[in-house]
Coordinates of C-alpha atoms in Angstrom, one line a residue:
X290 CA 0.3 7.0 8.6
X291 CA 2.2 5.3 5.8
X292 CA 4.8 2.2 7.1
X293 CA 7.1 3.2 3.7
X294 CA 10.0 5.6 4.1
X295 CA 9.1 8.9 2.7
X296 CA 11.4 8.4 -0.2
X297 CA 8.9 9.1 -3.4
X298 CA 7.0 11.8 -4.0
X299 CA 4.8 9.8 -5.4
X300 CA 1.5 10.7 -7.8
X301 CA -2.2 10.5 -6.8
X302 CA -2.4 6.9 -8.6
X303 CA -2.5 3.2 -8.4
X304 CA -2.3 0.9 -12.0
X305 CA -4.2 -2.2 -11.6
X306 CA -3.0 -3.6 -15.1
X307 CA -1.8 -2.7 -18.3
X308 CA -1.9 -4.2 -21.5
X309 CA 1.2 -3.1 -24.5
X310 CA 1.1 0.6 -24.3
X311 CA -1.7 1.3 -22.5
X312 CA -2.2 0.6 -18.1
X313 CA -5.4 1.1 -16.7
X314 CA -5.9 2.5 -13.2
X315 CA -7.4 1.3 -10.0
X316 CA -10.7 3.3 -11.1
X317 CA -10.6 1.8 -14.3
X318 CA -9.1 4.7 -16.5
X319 CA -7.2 3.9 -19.1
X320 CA -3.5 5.7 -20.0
X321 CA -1.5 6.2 -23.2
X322 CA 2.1 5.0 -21.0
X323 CA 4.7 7.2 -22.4
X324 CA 6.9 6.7 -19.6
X325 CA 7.3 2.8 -19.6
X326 CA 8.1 2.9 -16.1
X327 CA 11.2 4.7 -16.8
X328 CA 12.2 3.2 -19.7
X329 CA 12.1 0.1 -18.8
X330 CA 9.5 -1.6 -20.0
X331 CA 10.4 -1.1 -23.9
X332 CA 8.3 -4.1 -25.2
X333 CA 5.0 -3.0 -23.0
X334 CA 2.6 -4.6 -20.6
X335 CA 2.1 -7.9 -20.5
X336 CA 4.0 -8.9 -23.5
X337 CA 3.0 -12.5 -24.0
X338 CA 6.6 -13.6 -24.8
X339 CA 8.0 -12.5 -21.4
X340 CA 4.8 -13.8 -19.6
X341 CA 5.5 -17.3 -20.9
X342 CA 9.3 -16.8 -20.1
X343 CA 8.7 -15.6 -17.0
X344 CA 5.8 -18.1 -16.0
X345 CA 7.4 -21.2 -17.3
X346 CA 10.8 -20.4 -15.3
X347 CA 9.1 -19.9 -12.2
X348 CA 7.2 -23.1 -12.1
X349 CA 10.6 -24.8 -12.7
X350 CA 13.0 -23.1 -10.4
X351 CA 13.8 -19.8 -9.4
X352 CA 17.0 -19.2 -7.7
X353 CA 20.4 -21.0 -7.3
X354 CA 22.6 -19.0 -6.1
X355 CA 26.0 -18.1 -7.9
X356 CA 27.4 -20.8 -6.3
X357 CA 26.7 -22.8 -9.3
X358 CA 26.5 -22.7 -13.0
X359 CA 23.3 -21.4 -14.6
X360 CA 23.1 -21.9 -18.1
X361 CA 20.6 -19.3 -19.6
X362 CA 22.9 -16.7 -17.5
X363 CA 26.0 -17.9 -19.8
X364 CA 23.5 -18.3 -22.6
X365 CA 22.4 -14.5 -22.0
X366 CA 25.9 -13.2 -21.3
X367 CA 27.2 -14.9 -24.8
X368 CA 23.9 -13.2 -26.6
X369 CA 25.0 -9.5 -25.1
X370 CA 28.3 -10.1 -25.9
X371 CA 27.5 -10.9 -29.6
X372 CA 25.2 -7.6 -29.3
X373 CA 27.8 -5.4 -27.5
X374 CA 31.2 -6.9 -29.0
X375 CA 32.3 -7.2 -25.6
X376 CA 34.1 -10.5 -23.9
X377 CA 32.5 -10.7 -20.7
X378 CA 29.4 -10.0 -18.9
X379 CA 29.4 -9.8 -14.8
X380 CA 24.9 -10.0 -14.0
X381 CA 23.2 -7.2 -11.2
X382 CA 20.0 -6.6 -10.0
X383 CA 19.7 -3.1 -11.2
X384 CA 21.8 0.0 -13.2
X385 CA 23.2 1.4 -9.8
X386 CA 24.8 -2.3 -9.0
X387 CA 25.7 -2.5 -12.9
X388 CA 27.4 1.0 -12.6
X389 CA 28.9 0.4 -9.3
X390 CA 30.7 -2.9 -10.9
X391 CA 32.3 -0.6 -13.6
X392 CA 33.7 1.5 -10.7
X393 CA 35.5 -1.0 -9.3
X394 CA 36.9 -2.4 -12.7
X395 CA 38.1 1.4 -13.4
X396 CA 39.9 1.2 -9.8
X397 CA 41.5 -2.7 -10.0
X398 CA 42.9 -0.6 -13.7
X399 CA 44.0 2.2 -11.8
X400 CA 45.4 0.0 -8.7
X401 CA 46.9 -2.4 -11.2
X402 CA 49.4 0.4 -13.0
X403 CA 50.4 1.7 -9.4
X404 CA 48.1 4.6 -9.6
X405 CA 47.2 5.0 -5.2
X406 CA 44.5 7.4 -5.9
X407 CA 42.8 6.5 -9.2
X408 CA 40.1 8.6 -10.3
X409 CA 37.3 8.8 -13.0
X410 CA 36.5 11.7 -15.2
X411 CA 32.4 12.1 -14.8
X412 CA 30.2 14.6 -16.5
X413 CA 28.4 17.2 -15.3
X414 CA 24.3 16.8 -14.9
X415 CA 24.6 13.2 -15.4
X416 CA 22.5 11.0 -13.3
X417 CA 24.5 7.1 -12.6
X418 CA 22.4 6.2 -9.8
X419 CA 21.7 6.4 -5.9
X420 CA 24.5 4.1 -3.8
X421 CA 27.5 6.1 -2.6
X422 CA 29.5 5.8 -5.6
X423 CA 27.2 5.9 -8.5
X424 CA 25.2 8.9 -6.4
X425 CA 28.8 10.5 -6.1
X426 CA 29.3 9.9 -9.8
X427 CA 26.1 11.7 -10.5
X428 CA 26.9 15.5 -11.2
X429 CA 23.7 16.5 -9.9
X430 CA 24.3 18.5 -6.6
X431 CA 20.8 17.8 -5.1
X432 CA 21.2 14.4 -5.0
X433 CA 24.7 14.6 -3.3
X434 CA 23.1 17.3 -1.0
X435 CA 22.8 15.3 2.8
X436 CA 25.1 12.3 1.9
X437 CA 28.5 14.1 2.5
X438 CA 31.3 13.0 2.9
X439 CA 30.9 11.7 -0.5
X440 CA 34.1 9.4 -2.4
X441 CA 37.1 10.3 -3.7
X442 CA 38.4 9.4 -7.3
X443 CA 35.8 11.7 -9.1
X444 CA 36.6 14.6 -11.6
X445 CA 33.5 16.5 -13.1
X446 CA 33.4 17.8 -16.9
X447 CA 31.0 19.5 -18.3
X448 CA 29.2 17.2 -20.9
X449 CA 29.5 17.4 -24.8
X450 CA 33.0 19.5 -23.9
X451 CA 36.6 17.3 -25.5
X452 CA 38.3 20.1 -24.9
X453 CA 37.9 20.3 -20.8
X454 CA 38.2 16.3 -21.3
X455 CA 41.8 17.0 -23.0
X456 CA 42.8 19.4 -20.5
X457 CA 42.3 17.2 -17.5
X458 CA 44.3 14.4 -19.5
X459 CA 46.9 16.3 -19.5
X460 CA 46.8 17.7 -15.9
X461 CA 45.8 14.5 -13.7
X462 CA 48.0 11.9 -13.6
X463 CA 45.9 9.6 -11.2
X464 CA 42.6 9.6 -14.1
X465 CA 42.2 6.0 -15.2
X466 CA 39.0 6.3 -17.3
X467 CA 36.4 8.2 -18.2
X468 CA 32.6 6.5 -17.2
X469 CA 29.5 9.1 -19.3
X470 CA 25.9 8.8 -20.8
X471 CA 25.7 8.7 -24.5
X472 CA 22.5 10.3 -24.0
X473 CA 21.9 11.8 -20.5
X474 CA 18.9 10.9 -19.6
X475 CA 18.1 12.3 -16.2
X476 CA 18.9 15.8 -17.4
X477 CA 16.6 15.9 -20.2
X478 CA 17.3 14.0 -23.2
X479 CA 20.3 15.5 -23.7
X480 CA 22.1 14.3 -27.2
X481 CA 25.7 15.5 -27.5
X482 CA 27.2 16.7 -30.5
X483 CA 27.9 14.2 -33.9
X484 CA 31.9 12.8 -33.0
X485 CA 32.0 13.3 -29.0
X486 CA 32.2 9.4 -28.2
X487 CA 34.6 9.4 -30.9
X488 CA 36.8 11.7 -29.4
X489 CA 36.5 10.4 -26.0
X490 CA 37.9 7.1 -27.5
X491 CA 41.1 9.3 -28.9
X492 CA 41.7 10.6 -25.7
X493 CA 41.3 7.6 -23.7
X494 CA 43.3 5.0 -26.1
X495 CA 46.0 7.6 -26.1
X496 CA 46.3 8.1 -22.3
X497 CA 45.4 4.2 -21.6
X498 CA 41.8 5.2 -19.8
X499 CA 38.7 3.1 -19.6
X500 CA 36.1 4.4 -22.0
X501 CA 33.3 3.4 -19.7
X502 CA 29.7 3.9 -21.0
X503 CA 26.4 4.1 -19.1
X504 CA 23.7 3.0 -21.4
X505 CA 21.5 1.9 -18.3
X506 CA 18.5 4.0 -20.2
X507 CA 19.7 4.3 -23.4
X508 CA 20.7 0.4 -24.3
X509 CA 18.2 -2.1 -25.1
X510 CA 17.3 -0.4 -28.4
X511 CA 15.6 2.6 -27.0
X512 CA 17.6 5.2 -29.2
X513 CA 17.4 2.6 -32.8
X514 CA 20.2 0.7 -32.1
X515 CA 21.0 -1.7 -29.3
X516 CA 23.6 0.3 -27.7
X517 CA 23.6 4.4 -28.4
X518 CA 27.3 4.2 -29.0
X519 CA 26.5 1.9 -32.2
X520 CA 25.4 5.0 -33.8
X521 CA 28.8 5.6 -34.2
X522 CA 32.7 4.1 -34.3
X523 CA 33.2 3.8 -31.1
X524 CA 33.8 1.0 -28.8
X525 CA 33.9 1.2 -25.3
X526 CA 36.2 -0.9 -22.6
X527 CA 33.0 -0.8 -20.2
X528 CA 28.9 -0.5 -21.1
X529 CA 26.4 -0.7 -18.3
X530 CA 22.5 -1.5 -18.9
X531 CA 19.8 -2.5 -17.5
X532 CA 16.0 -1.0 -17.6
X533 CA 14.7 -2.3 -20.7
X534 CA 16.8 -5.7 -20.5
X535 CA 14.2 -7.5 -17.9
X536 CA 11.1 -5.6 -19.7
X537 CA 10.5 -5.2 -15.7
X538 CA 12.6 -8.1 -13.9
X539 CA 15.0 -6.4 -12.3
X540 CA 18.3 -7.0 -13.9
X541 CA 21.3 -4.8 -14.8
X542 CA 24.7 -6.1 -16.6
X543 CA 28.3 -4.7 -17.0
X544 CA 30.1 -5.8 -19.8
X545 CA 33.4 -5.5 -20.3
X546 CA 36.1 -6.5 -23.5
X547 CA 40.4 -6.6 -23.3
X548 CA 41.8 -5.9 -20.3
X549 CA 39.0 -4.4 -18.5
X550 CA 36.7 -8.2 -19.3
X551 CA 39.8 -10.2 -17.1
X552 CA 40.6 -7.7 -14.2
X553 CA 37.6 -9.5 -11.8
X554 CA 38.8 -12.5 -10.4
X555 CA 36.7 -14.7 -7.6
X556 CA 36.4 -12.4 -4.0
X557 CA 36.2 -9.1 -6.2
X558 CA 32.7 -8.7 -6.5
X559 CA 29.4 -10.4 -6.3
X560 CA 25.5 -10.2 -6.4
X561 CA 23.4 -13.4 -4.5
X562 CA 20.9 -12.3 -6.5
X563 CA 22.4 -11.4 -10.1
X564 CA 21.4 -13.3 -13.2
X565 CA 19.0 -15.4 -11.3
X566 CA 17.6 -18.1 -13.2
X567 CA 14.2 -15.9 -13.6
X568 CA 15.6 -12.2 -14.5
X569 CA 17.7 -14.0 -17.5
X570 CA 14.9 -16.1 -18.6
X571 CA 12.7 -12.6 -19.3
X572 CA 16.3 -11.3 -20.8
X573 CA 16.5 -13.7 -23.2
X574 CA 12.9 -13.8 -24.1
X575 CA 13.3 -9.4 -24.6
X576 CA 16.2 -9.8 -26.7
X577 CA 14.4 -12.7 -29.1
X578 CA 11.4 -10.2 -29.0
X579 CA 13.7 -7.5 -30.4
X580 CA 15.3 -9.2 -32.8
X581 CA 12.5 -11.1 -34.2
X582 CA 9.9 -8.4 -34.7
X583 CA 12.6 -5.7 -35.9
X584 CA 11.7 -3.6 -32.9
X585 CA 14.8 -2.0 -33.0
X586 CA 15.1 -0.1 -36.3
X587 CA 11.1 0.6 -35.5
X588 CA 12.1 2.5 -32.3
X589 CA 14.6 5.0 -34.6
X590 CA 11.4 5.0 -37.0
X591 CA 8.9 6.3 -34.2
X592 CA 11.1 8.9 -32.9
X593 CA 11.3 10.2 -35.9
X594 CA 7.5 10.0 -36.0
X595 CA 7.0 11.4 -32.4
X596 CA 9.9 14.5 -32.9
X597 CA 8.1 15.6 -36.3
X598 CA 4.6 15.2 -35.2
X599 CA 5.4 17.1 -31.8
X600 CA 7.2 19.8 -33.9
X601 CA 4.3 20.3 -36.5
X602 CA 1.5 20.3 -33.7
X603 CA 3.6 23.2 -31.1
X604 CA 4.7 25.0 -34.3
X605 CA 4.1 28.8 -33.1
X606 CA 3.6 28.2 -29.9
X607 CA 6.8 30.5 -28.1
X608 CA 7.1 28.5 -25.1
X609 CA 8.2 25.8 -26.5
X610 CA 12.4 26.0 -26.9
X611 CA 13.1 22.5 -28.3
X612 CA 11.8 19.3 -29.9
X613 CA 15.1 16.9 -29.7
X614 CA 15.9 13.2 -29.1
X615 CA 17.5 10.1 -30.5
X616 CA 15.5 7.5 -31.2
X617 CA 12.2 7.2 -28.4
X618 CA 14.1 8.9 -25.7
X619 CA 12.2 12.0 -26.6
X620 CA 11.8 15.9 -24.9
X621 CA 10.1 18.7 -25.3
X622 CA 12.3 21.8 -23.4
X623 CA 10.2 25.0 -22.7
X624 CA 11.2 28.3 -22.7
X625 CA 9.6 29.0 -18.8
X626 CA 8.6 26.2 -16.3
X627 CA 4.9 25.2 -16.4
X628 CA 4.3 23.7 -13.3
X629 CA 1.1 20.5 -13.4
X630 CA 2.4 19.0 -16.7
X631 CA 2.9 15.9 -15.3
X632 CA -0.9 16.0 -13.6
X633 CA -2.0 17.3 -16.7
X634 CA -1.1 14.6 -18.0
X635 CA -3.0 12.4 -15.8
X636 CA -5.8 14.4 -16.1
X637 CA -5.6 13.9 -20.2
X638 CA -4.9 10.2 -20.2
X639 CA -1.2 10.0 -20.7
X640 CA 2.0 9.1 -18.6
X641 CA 4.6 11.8 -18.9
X642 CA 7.7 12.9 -16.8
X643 CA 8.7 16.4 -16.0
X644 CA 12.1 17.5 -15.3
X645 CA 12.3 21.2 -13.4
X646 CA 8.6 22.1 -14.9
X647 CA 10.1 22.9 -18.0
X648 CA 11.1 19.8 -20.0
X649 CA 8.2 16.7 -20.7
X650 CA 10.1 13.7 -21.0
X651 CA 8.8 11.0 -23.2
X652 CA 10.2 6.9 -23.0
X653 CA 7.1 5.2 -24.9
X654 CA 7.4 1.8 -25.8
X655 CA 9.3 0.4 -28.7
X656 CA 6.2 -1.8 -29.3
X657 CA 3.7 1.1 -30.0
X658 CA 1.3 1.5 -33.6
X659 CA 1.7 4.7 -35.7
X660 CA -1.8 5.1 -34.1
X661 CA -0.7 5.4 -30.7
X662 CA 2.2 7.2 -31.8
X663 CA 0.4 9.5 -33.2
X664 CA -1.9 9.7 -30.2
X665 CA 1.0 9.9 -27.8
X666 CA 2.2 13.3 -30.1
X667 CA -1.7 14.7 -29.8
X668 CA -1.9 14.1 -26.1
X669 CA 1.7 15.9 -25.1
X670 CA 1.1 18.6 -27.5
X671 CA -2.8 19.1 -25.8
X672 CA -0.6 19.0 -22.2
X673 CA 1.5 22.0 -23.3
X674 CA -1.0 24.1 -25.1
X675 CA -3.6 24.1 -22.1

């Protein structure tokens, strides 16, 4: 008997290391990893620049506590807000905490204009994470399903749709922002039309809402730019990331600019562990990695790489519905399920994610050669054609 809860289904596998895009098994098999660990690990295994970070941090000191000042947390927060061009940056352990701290900032808005009851517009099949709020946030009814009663102050839209956004502005007085995925992630790779963001910022600046963005998966420069919403004119009031920001440390981070940056004040919130001196030393090192070796503008170079190869090697083949993405956020949609694609996978060298048995999700590293790029495309491709 296992002494874990039985909370993973978890595959018939155990890495022993990896090294950039590749992790080799207990057994010693080696894996194409087109999965990063869920997107986190956008600069790869063992990248000698977090190593050193990481290594030289923790033979120096590891934790303070928030107690007290720690300078490469205010060194990191200036250098995302720089990135972001937001004011101020409040350090978590993980997306769900980074998520669950824009909550609360959307409430103390509501609370502050005398709204009782304030409540969030969230989208339908988004995915914010697994505490009570972020979970009830999620519009994903199995992952609600058992955990009833769930929170108040939640109103579900479908995604990619202004015009159910515009008719619950102007039918719910107690909405104080709006909190949604530029990409959905959890749902598929899901990239909503050109001007949506854009039109969520009309709505919210004219109604005085929170634009509150969950960029948990997408920041970091997984889609080809740091944030997704850079792709276009908007600025959110709230961003949330996390994932590739440690490169594997757990760390998360909600910034915040205007009124929403200045509505925590000391007793609001709080993490013993958030922005320890050892999560922000591997930040810092990511974001000099990405900067110096241009990794970003690569990653919108090798989806486009990945999405054309993918289309010209399953061209004819009918079950395949759609090749779509934005940057190396990348999925192939079916037009049945095909259950084993995932174990297919393992069975072919290559880490892939399934959602419902009919959509291969791809999150490769932003570090990868046109070689392994075009390795990665041969190796999904084989997965559906078997």
């Amino acid at each position: 008997m296992s002494h874990l809860m039985n909370t993973y289904a978890r595959l018939p596998v155990a890495f022993a290391k990896g090294d950039g895009a590749y992790l080799e098994d207990t057994e010693g098999k080696r894996y194409l990893d087109a999965l990063t660990g869920l997107a986190v690990c956008g600069l790869g295994h063992a990248h000698p620049a977090v190593t050193q970070a990481i290594s030289e941090q923790a033979a120096t000191l590891l934790h303070t506590s928030n107690l007290y000042e720690i300078p490469r947390q205010t060194e990191l927060a200036k250098r995302l807000a720089a990135l972001s061009g937001m004011d101020r940056v409040f350090f978590a352990n993980s997306g769900a905490e980074a998520n669950e701290a824009a909550i609360k900032i959307a409430r103390l808005h509501g609370n502050k204009k005398g709204i009782k009851r304030p409540a969030l517009v969230v989208a339908e099949s988004s995915f914010h994470g697994r505490t009570m709020a972020t979970l009830t946030a999620t519009g994903n009814r199995k992952v609600h399903a058992g955990f009833e009663p769930l929170l108040t102050g939640f109103v579900r839209a479908p995604y990619n749709d202004v015009e159910a956004v515009e008719q619950i502005a102007a039918n719910n007085a107690d909405v104080v922002g709006m909190f949604v995925e530029p990409v959905q992630g959890e749902a598929g790779i899901i990239v909503p039309e050109a001007g949506y963001l854009d039109a969520l910022r009309r709505i919210c600046d004219a109604k005085d809402w929170l634009l509150m963005l969950d960029e948990v998966q997408t920041g970091n420069g997984r889609t080809g730019a740091f944030f997704a919403y850079q792709h276009t004119d908007c600025l959110p009031d709230v961003v949330t990331t996390a994932k590739g920001l440690g490169n594997g440390m757990p760390i998360g981070a909600c910034l915040a600019r205007g009124q929403a940056a200045n509505l925590f004040q000391p007793g609001h919130h709080g993490s013993t562990f958030g922005g320890n001196l050892l999560a922000c030393a591997a930040a810092c090192a990511v974001l000099d990695t990405l900067e110096g070796e241009r990794l970003i503008p690569r990653a919108a170079e090798l989806g486009e790489r990945i999405q054309n190869g993918l289309r010209s090697a399953l061209k004819g083949n009918n079950i395949v519905k759609e090749v779509r993405g934005k940057g190396l956020m990348i999925a192939v949609e079916l037009n049945e399920p095909q259950p084993g694609m995932v174990q297919a996978g393992l069975d072919g060298g290559i880490l892939v994610n399934a959602i419902a048995d009919r959509t291969i999700r791809l999150l490769p590293p932003l570090t990868l050669t046109d070689a392994e790029a075009d390795e990665l495309v041969a190796k999904a491709a084989a997965i559906i054609s078997r």
